[in-house]
XYZ file of C-alpha atoms in Angstrom:
566
model
C -15.090 9.883 -12.082
C -14.081 6.305 -11.226
C -10.880 6.461 -9.188
C -10.389 2.914 -7.905
C -11.824 -0.568 -8.324
C -10.991 -3.294 -5.814
C -11.935 -6.916 -6.606
C -11.644 -9.958 -4.343
C -12.431 -13.595 -5.169
C -14.381 -12.752 -8.318
C -14.330 -15.154 -11.311
C -10.604 -15.855 -11.900
C -9.466 -12.821 -9.884
C -7.901 -13.542 -6.509
C -7.408 -9.948 -5.431
C -6.978 -6.930 -7.663
C -6.836 -3.159 -7.124
C -7.005 -0.807 -10.107
C -6.458 2.940 -10.025
C -8.057 5.032 -12.770
C -7.331 8.545 -13.930
C -9.169 11.232 -15.839
C -9.060 11.042 -19.616
C -8.994 7.947 -21.792
C -7.914 4.629 -20.281
C -7.204 1.649 -22.552
C -7.378 -1.897 -21.228
C -5.543 -4.491 -23.333
C -4.359 -8.060 -22.955
C -4.471 -11.449 -24.587
C -7.779 -13.019 -25.494
C -9.143 -14.835 -22.451
C -6.891 -12.992 -20.009
C -9.912 -11.349 -18.412
C -10.003 -7.835 -19.859
C -13.757 -7.579 -19.402
C -13.709 -9.028 -15.889
C -13.018 -5.622 -14.360
C -16.015 -4.176 -16.218
C -18.194 -7.127 -15.185
C -17.175 -6.529 -11.579
C -17.903 -2.814 -11.905
C -21.315 -3.649 -13.368
C -22.111 -5.575 -10.183
C -21.300 -2.494 -8.138
C -23.722 -0.621 -10.373
C -26.577 -3.020 -9.584
C -26.231 -5.722 -12.257
C -27.689 -9.159 -11.565
C -25.442 -11.446 -9.510
C -25.036 -15.218 -9.701
C -23.279 -17.693 -7.443
C -21.019 -18.774 -10.336
C -19.338 -15.354 -10.190
C -17.615 -16.302 -6.918
C -14.086 -17.644 -7.380
C -13.917 -21.425 -7.077
C -13.160 -22.450 -3.480
C -14.182 -19.080 -1.969
C -17.237 -18.368 0.142
C -17.877 -14.889 -1.258
C -16.774 -12.295 -3.804
C -16.430 -8.625 -2.911
C -16.160 -5.622 -5.262
C -15.639 -2.011 -4.213
C -15.732 0.991 -6.559
C -14.675 4.503 -5.513
C -15.839 7.608 -7.370
C -14.909 11.273 -7.099
C -18.193 13.185 -7.196
C -17.280 16.803 -6.469
C -18.072 17.624 -10.121
C -21.216 15.448 -10.228
C -23.976 17.647 -8.835
C -26.684 15.134 -9.765
C -24.958 12.397 -7.750
C -24.525 14.673 -4.737
C -28.202 15.642 -4.904
C -29.261 11.995 -5.180
C -27.153 10.994 -2.181
C -28.572 13.880 -0.124
C -32.143 12.946 -1.036
C -31.563 9.349 0.049
C -29.550 10.339 3.145
C -26.472 8.466 1.890
C -24.043 11.373 1.506
C -20.658 11.399 3.236
C -19.358 14.348 5.212
C -17.085 15.922 2.579
C -19.322 15.248 -0.472
C -16.212 14.464 -2.545
C -16.247 10.671 -2.667
C -18.832 7.945 -3.140
C -18.064 4.282 -2.449
C -20.157 1.446 -3.874
C -19.686 -2.076 -2.547
C -21.194 -5.415 -3.536
C -20.864 -8.818 -1.869
C -21.965 -12.080 -3.534
C -21.924 -15.330 -1.570
C -21.272 -18.780 -3.028
C -24.940 -19.580 -2.289
C -26.009 -16.757 -4.633
C -27.061 -14.221 -2.005
C -26.107 -10.609 -2.633
C -25.724 -7.408 -0.600
C -25.197 -3.854 -1.803
C -23.762 -0.856 0.034
C -23.494 2.867 -0.704
C -21.007 4.751 1.479
C -21.165 1.878 3.974
C -24.967 1.811 4.260
C -26.821 -1.334 3.067
C -29.212 -0.568 0.196
C -31.533 -2.548 -2.119
C -30.353 -3.311 -5.644
C -32.753 -0.829 -7.267
C -31.032 2.069 -5.465
C -27.603 0.751 -6.448
C -28.738 0.568 -10.085
C -30.345 4.021 -9.941
C -27.165 5.639 -8.610
C -25.028 3.606 -11.026
C -26.888 5.159 -13.948
C -25.722 8.587 -12.772
C -22.108 7.485 -12.363
C -21.350 5.281 -15.388
C -22.595 4.775 -18.954
C -21.558 1.408 -20.461
C -21.501 0.616 -24.187
C -20.972 -3.071 -25.005
C -19.396 -4.944 -27.913
C -22.766 -6.380 -28.957
C -24.609 -3.075 -29.132
C -24.312 -3.100 -32.934
C -26.751 -6.023 -32.984
C -29.226 -3.932 -31.026
C -28.810 -1.210 -33.645
C -31.121 -3.148 -35.959
C -34.001 -2.979 -33.466
C -36.435 -0.018 -33.774
C -36.719 0.377 -29.984
C -32.958 0.775 -29.653
C -32.841 3.213 -32.567
C -35.384 5.538 -30.965
C -33.499 5.225 -27.659
C -30.251 6.325 -29.318
C -31.935 9.238 -31.087
C -33.537 10.381 -27.828
C -30.173 10.138 -26.061
C -28.620 12.306 -28.732
C -31.506 14.812 -28.607
C -31.261 15.073 -24.834
C -34.969 15.818 -24.340
C -35.442 13.645 -21.253
C -37.938 16.029 -19.642
C -40.041 16.087 -22.802
C -39.995 12.279 -22.886
C -41.069 12.070 -19.246
C -43.911 14.528 -19.812
C -45.057 12.665 -22.918
C -45.018 9.322 -21.075
C -47.004 10.750 -18.149
C -49.648 12.299 -20.443
C -49.925 9.036 -22.405
C -50.501 7.075 -19.195
C -53.230 9.521 -18.130
C -54.923 9.309 -21.541
C -54.731 5.514 -21.603
C -56.037 5.264 -18.041
C -59.093 7.363 -18.924
C -59.794 5.219 -22.001
C -59.487 2.040 -19.954
C -61.836 3.468 -17.335
C -64.399 4.226 -20.036
C -64.125 0.684 -21.412
C -64.564 -0.757 -17.926
C -67.609 1.384 -17.170
C -69.164 0.603 -20.546
C -68.646 -3.129 -20.091
C -70.286 -2.917 -16.661
C -73.134 -0.680 -17.769
C -75.473 -3.406 -19.144
C -75.123 -5.600 -16.086
C -75.487 -2.612 -13.775
C -78.610 -1.339 -15.502
C -80.656 -4.299 -14.271
C -79.216 -3.862 -10.794
C -79.979 -0.149 -10.875
C -83.641 -0.774 -11.771
C -83.968 -3.239 -8.891
C -82.350 -0.800 -6.465
C -84.631 2.006 -7.633
C -87.675 -0.165 -6.883
C -86.386 -1.358 -3.521
C -85.331 2.095 -2.344
C -88.690 3.620 -3.334
C -90.532 0.777 -1.585
C -88.589 1.273 1.630
C -88.897 5.053 1.459
C -92.685 4.775 1.095
C -92.766 2.606 4.199
C -90.908 5.453 5.962
C -89.286 3.087 8.405
C -86.038 4.276 9.842
C -84.417 2.412 12.711
C -86.274 4.581 15.281
C -89.492 4.792 13.251
C -90.326 1.118 13.663
C -89.939 1.333 17.449
C -92.245 4.380 17.482
C -94.761 2.502 15.312
C -94.750 -0.396 17.770
C -95.319 1.988 20.683
C -98.153 3.773 18.864
C -99.831 0.447 18.060
C -99.749 -0.571 21.734
C -101.412 2.702 22.753
C -104.147 2.481 20.147
C -104.877 -1.187 20.829
C -105.205 -0.584 24.591
C -106.853 2.844 24.547
C -110.025 1.751 26.475
C -108.008 0.198 29.282
C -105.742 3.240 29.471
C -108.765 5.582 29.778
C -110.358 3.444 32.480
C -107.183 3.236 34.539
C -106.486 6.949 34.294
C -110.112 7.806 35.307
C -109.878 5.497 38.298
C -106.660 7.238 39.326
C -108.250 10.707 39.032
C -111.235 9.652 41.127
C -109.072 8.042 43.762
C -106.712 10.967 44.024
C -109.037 13.938 43.697
C -112.536 13.632 42.221
C -114.077 10.875 44.418
C -116.901 12.079 46.655
C -115.807 10.075 49.672
C -112.365 9.510 51.040
C -110.286 10.622 48.033
C -106.622 10.984 48.740
C -106.585 14.765 48.463
C -109.370 15.254 51.050
C -107.782 12.774 53.436
C -104.462 14.572 53.236
C -106.177 17.943 53.791
C -107.980 16.604 56.879
C -104.713 15.260 58.222
C -103.025 18.625 57.668
C -105.750 20.458 59.647
C -105.440 18.215 62.672
C -101.630 18.198 62.695
C -101.560 21.973 62.268
C -103.488 22.357 65.512
C -101.214 19.870 67.235
C -98.104 21.658 65.941
C -99.141 24.685 67.896
C -98.810 22.501 70.944
C -95.603 20.766 69.800
C -93.440 22.539 67.171
C -91.736 19.236 66.360
C -94.771 18.395 64.138
C -94.259 21.399 61.881
C -91.851 19.605 59.423
C -94.431 16.841 58.901
C -97.102 19.406 58.196
C -94.841 20.981 55.570
C -94.292 17.610 53.887
C -98.014 16.920 53.772
C -98.649 20.352 52.231
C -96.167 19.473 49.512
C -97.829 16.097 48.992
C -101.191 17.812 48.666
C -99.814 20.034 45.913
C -98.296 16.996 44.109
C -101.589 15.081 44.304
C -103.499 18.013 42.852
C -100.868 18.325 40.044
C -101.008 14.590 39.286
C -104.791 14.733 38.968
C -104.545 17.652 36.574
C -101.955 15.786 34.404
C -104.143 12.679 34.351
C -107.098 14.711 33.043
C -104.803 16.162 30.329
C -103.631 12.628 29.434
C -107.251 11.472 29.103
C -107.914 14.233 26.613
C -105.265 12.785 24.271
C -106.050 9.071 24.505
C -107.749 8.242 21.205
C -110.392 5.599 20.697
C -109.961 5.595 16.898
C -110.532 2.268 15.116
C -109.477 3.738 11.745
C -106.177 4.988 13.138
C -105.604 1.618 14.777
C -106.348 -0.132 11.486
C -103.893 2.131 9.633
C -101.228 1.439 12.233
C -101.771 -2.307 11.918
C -101.435 -2.041 8.149
C -98.098 -0.258 8.512
C -96.929 -2.897 10.984
C -97.921 -5.643 8.593
C -96.144 -3.923 5.694
C -92.987 -3.611 7.780
C -93.081 -7.300 8.662
C -93.546 -8.237 4.998
C -90.615 -6.055 3.927
C -88.467 -7.559 6.674
C -89.279 -11.093 5.532
C -88.714 -10.109 1.893
C -85.227 -8.756 2.584
C -84.488 -11.357 5.279
C -83.741 -8.831 7.997
C -85.326 -7.880 11.307
C -87.943 -5.071 11.058
C -85.657 -2.873 13.144
C -82.957 -3.228 10.425
C -85.076 -1.890 7.557
C -83.763 1.634 8.025
C -80.147 0.417 7.889
C -80.983 -1.626 4.780
C -82.441 1.461 3.115
C -79.232 3.408 3.768
C -77.127 0.600 2.304
C -79.245 0.255 -0.842
C -79.337 4.012 -1.298
C -75.532 4.190 -1.084
C -75.171 1.463 -3.752
C -77.694 3.247 -5.969
C -75.761 6.491 -5.551
C -72.581 4.731 -6.679
C -74.276 3.429 -9.816
C -75.691 6.849 -10.583
C -72.227 8.353 -10.023
C -70.760 5.791 -12.449
C -73.265 6.884 -15.079
C -72.365 10.507 -14.472
C -68.657 9.644 -14.615
C -69.160 7.809 -17.910
C -70.900 10.843 -19.361
C -68.022 13.066 -18.217
C -65.283 10.791 -19.582
C -65.621 11.682 -23.261
C -64.585 15.333 -22.839
C -61.911 14.294 -20.327
C -60.494 11.757 -22.807
C -60.567 14.340 -25.573
C -58.681 16.846 -23.394
C -56.122 14.211 -22.342
C -55.563 13.182 -25.963
C -55.155 16.804 -27.023
C -52.568 17.430 -24.282
C -50.681 14.223 -25.173
C -50.633 14.899 -28.916
C -49.415 18.463 -28.308
C -46.398 17.260 -26.314
C -45.865 14.317 -28.698
C -45.680 16.775 -31.609
C -43.099 18.809 -29.675
C -41.168 15.573 -29.169
C -41.397 14.837 -32.884
C -40.046 18.305 -33.711
C -37.157 17.807 -31.288
C -36.394 14.415 -32.829
C -36.453 15.858 -36.342
C -33.900 18.515 -35.402
C -31.727 15.933 -33.650
C -32.088 13.491 -36.560
C -30.802 16.071 -39.032
C -27.756 16.815 -36.880
C -27.071 13.149 -36.116
C -27.344 12.204 -39.807
C -24.710 14.775 -40.774
C -22.329 13.737 -37.994
C -22.734 9.982 -38.490
C -22.285 10.364 -42.255
C -19.109 12.371 -41.672
C -17.831 9.785 -39.178
C -18.632 6.958 -41.611
C -16.375 8.662 -44.155
C -13.613 8.819 -41.564
C -14.196 5.143 -40.724
C -13.373 4.048 -44.278
C -16.899 4.100 -45.690
C -16.161 6.990 -48.094
C -19.448 6.884 -49.986
C -21.595 6.122 -46.966
C -24.669 8.109 -46.106
C -26.806 7.915 -42.976
C -30.320 9.231 -42.459
C -32.982 8.943 -39.774
C -36.473 8.377 -41.134
C -39.275 9.577 -38.849
C -42.897 8.668 -39.482
C -45.480 10.254 -37.185
C -49.070 9.200 -36.584
C -51.127 9.622 -33.429
C -53.521 6.932 -34.690
C -50.902 4.272 -35.562
C -47.864 4.829 -33.348
C -49.142 6.464 -30.152
C -47.217 5.183 -27.120
C -45.421 6.454 -24.050
C -42.513 7.314 -26.391
C -44.642 9.573 -28.562
C -46.224 9.181 -31.990
C -43.096 8.418 -34.008
C -41.696 5.362 -35.747
C -37.927 5.684 -36.136
C -35.903 3.900 -38.817
C -32.145 4.263 -39.257
C -31.391 4.114 -42.981
C -27.999 3.821 -44.616
C -26.312 3.628 -47.978
C -22.837 2.128 -47.753
C -21.895 2.484 -51.422
C -22.280 5.105 -54.106
C -25.430 4.791 -56.191
C -27.291 2.661 -53.640
C -30.568 3.993 -52.213
C -31.031 4.523 -48.516
C -32.505 1.415 -46.896
C -33.077 0.223 -43.311
C -29.726 -0.439 -41.701
C -30.416 -4.148 -41.106
C -30.842 -4.786 -44.842
C -27.798 -3.113 -46.355
C -24.969 -3.070 -43.812
C -22.425 -5.875 -43.661
C -21.052 -7.029 -40.324
C -17.972 -4.815 -40.542
C -19.946 -1.827 -41.772
C -22.540 -2.330 -39.079
C -19.809 -2.372 -36.419
C -18.343 0.886 -37.706
C -21.707 2.593 -38.059
C -22.669 1.413 -34.567
C -19.381 2.722 -33.181
C -19.919 6.106 -34.815
C -23.449 6.386 -33.395
C -22.399 5.193 -29.934
C -19.516 7.655 -29.654
C -21.653 10.550 -30.917
C -24.682 9.738 -28.742
C -22.525 8.994 -25.679
C -20.712 12.296 -26.030
C -23.869 14.323 -26.638
C -25.841 12.465 -23.975
C -23.107 13.115 -21.424
C -23.119 16.820 -22.319
C -26.906 16.916 -22.032
C -26.752 15.281 -18.614
C -24.147 17.786 -17.506
C -26.302 20.656 -18.754
C -29.547 19.387 -17.254
C -28.016 18.394 -13.945
C -25.922 21.488 -13.319
C -22.375 20.022 -13.679
C -20.546 16.789 -14.308
C -20.690 13.915 -16.799
C -20.718 10.182 -15.999
C -17.812 7.873 -16.769
C -18.124 6.393 -20.282
C -17.093 2.759 -20.785
C -16.652 1.111 -24.186
C -16.254 -2.671 -24.001
C -14.660 -3.829 -27.282
C -16.945 -1.630 -29.382
C -14.183 -1.531 -32.025
C -14.651 -5.194 -32.964
C -14.448 -5.599 -36.760
C -12.359 -2.433 -37.206
C -8.780 -2.391 -38.444
C -6.218 -0.426 -40.432
C -6.689 3.301 -40.979
C -10.207 3.001 -39.584
C -8.779 1.926 -36.248
C -6.721 5.119 -36.126
C -9.881 7.156 -36.617
C -11.610 5.214 -33.843
C -8.694 5.983 -31.552
C -8.945 9.675 -32.369
C -12.699 9.675 -31.691
C -12.280 8.044 -28.292
C -9.291 10.234 -27.423
C -11.284 13.372 -28.241
C -14.090 12.096 -26.060
C -11.589 11.422 -23.283
C -10.311 14.999 -23.393
C -13.587 16.206 -21.893
C -14.512 13.197 -19.811
C -13.305 9.936 -18.298
C -13.398 7.193 -20.948
C -12.480 3.550 -20.268
C -12.045 1.362 -23.351
C -11.388 -2.372 -23.586
C -9.696 -2.894 -26.954
C -7.591 -5.173 -29.152
C -6.466 -2.378 -31.443
C -3.003 -0.813 -30.994
C -4.197 2.321 -32.827
C -6.843 2.803 -30.112
C -4.648 1.855 -27.151
C -1.925 4.251 -28.309
C -4.344 7.172 -28.013
C -5.084 6.502 -24.336
C -3.862 8.695 -21.516
C -3.563 5.607 -19.324
C -2.819 2.038 -20.415
C -3.769 -0.980 -18.272
C -2.516 -4.433 -19.246
C -4.315 -7.649 -18.238
C -2.501 -10.946 -17.901
C -3.072 -14.297 -16.253
C -1.008 -17.153 -14.883
C -1.554 -20.455 -13.146
C -0.892 -20.730 -9.419
C -1.397 -23.899 -7.412
C -3.600 -25.351 -10.122
C -5.778 -22.216 -10.420
C -5.776 -19.391 -12.931
C -5.188 -15.905 -11.540
C -5.727 -12.617 -13.398
C -3.564 -9.519 -12.945
C -3.918 -5.939 -14.181
C -1.139 -3.377 -14.095
C -0.721 0.214 -15.192
C 2.008 0.548 -17.832
C 4.714 3.177 -17.980
C 5.968 4.530 -21.297
C 8.436 1.713 -21.935
C 5.964 -1.008 -21.016
C 3.361 0.605 -23.262
C 5.746 0.324 -26.216
C 6.127 -3.423 -25.633
C 2.351 -3.902 -25.103
C 1.586 -2.065 -28.352
C 4.273 -4.063 -30.155
C 2.608 -7.298 -29.049
C -0.716 -6.001 -30.370
C 0.963 -5.162 -33.676
C 3.070 -8.284 -34.147
C 1.735 -10.923 -31.757
C 4.096 -12.817 -29.449
C 7.148 -12.351 -31.683
C 8.067 -8.787 -30.771
C 10.709 -7.444 -33.182
C 12.662 -4.246 -33.475
C 10.392 -3.301 -36.343
C 7.201 -3.785 -34.262
C 8.794 -1.847 -31.382
C 9.592 0.992 -33.774
C 6.018 0.967 -35.032
C 4.766 1.042 -31.461
C 6.934 4.057 -30.633
C 5.671 5.783 -33.776
C 2.087 5.121 -32.753
C 2.680 6.633 -29.324
C 4.491 9.595 -30.793
C 1.596 10.326 -33.131
């Protein structure tokens, strides 16, 4: 519930504080006095767009603060907790907006600076505003389906339907994208198939080419390797004269005899014995190496062919031979992606069919919910039309459903509000048959009914609490006995919730639990707006002015008292 609104340097307001109470509050005043300024200021606190022209002339900034009691608004408390903006006692929420003369804007929730989207999101939980021009929107199909959905209160069903529609549409778009790419990718896929097979046949990984180079060196120099290894074997062990092994053995024999004379030679003898063993082992390894050195011209020729093929592939792909293995991995990965795209395309048809089936199922549930709500709304709006001096009026909601023609995030329905304002006339779309005055009254009936039901639905779906309902001159075009009915409708709505109504009608203002009067005067060459809460006596005079204009008479005062008494 809105408890206080404080405005500084906004439009023609110097400084203004307004206290609000539960129930119905009527705001009246002369035309141009600024009755809607308070609501415009409140809208800024709720995240509406700000402009530099909103700042009072000669001031550097405008500041608006709105205080709400939220102990009965569980959804607001939950939202504040989720965004870490709650206050200690969880009973009050303060919104604040500052607009500078340069057009810059800042928003605050409970003292913490926040972006405008959060201010707007929270504002939607606190206040529901119905404007004086909403009856023009009533002729638009999008607004009609919005009103019906508000009345039905199936927000969760709408959200589910929208999510399923997005999933279905995304799958269809993916299929279109893959199909459009398929022809171009087919040529690329054939090329990749050829290149990958060619590289795989060459069997050249990053290490394989280095091994091929090493093998080629061995095969090309096999004769020299055999000769050198044979020379080493002869020198170390197999030579008939003065091979290293025999010389070391001879040295060991002589030093062994000398070590008996001088023990200091024994370590050297031990080292030579070890060297003798190493020489014998080296000779044995060299013989083993010789057994594996191949003098094979055919093998050498095959190796040279593989080397040549690797060089050709490297030149063809403009990479170093050592990079052929890396290139193969890259091409194989791209080929795998194209193959996966083909597989994905094949899998999309059943996925699209399943997504469509799920969407249509929920959309049909939404249609059923709308049909039930449409029947109830038609009865209530028709009844309210009778009360609003359209005695022969009839209202119906026409729902056409087609998954092929009307599928959207809002379901598969096309909604048309139809009306007959006079006896004997057929039901036709509301834009074709309703006059301006009739349209205003029908719009008012629908707004009051949908606002009331929507508020109850919000309270039910969000545990407890209903937002503040604001009606900004929605009774334009209404007068006489009809105005009395409008007052009763808004008063009944105010019994269960906080309702704030800007009005010109004394029959409406008289029904309010609280009456605020707006006036203006000129000070130092500037216009200043004031708003004051009226006591019983002041209310009589304010209602008398609404009834009779500036010339308040005893008769108009008596009528005003009678209105209040009723």
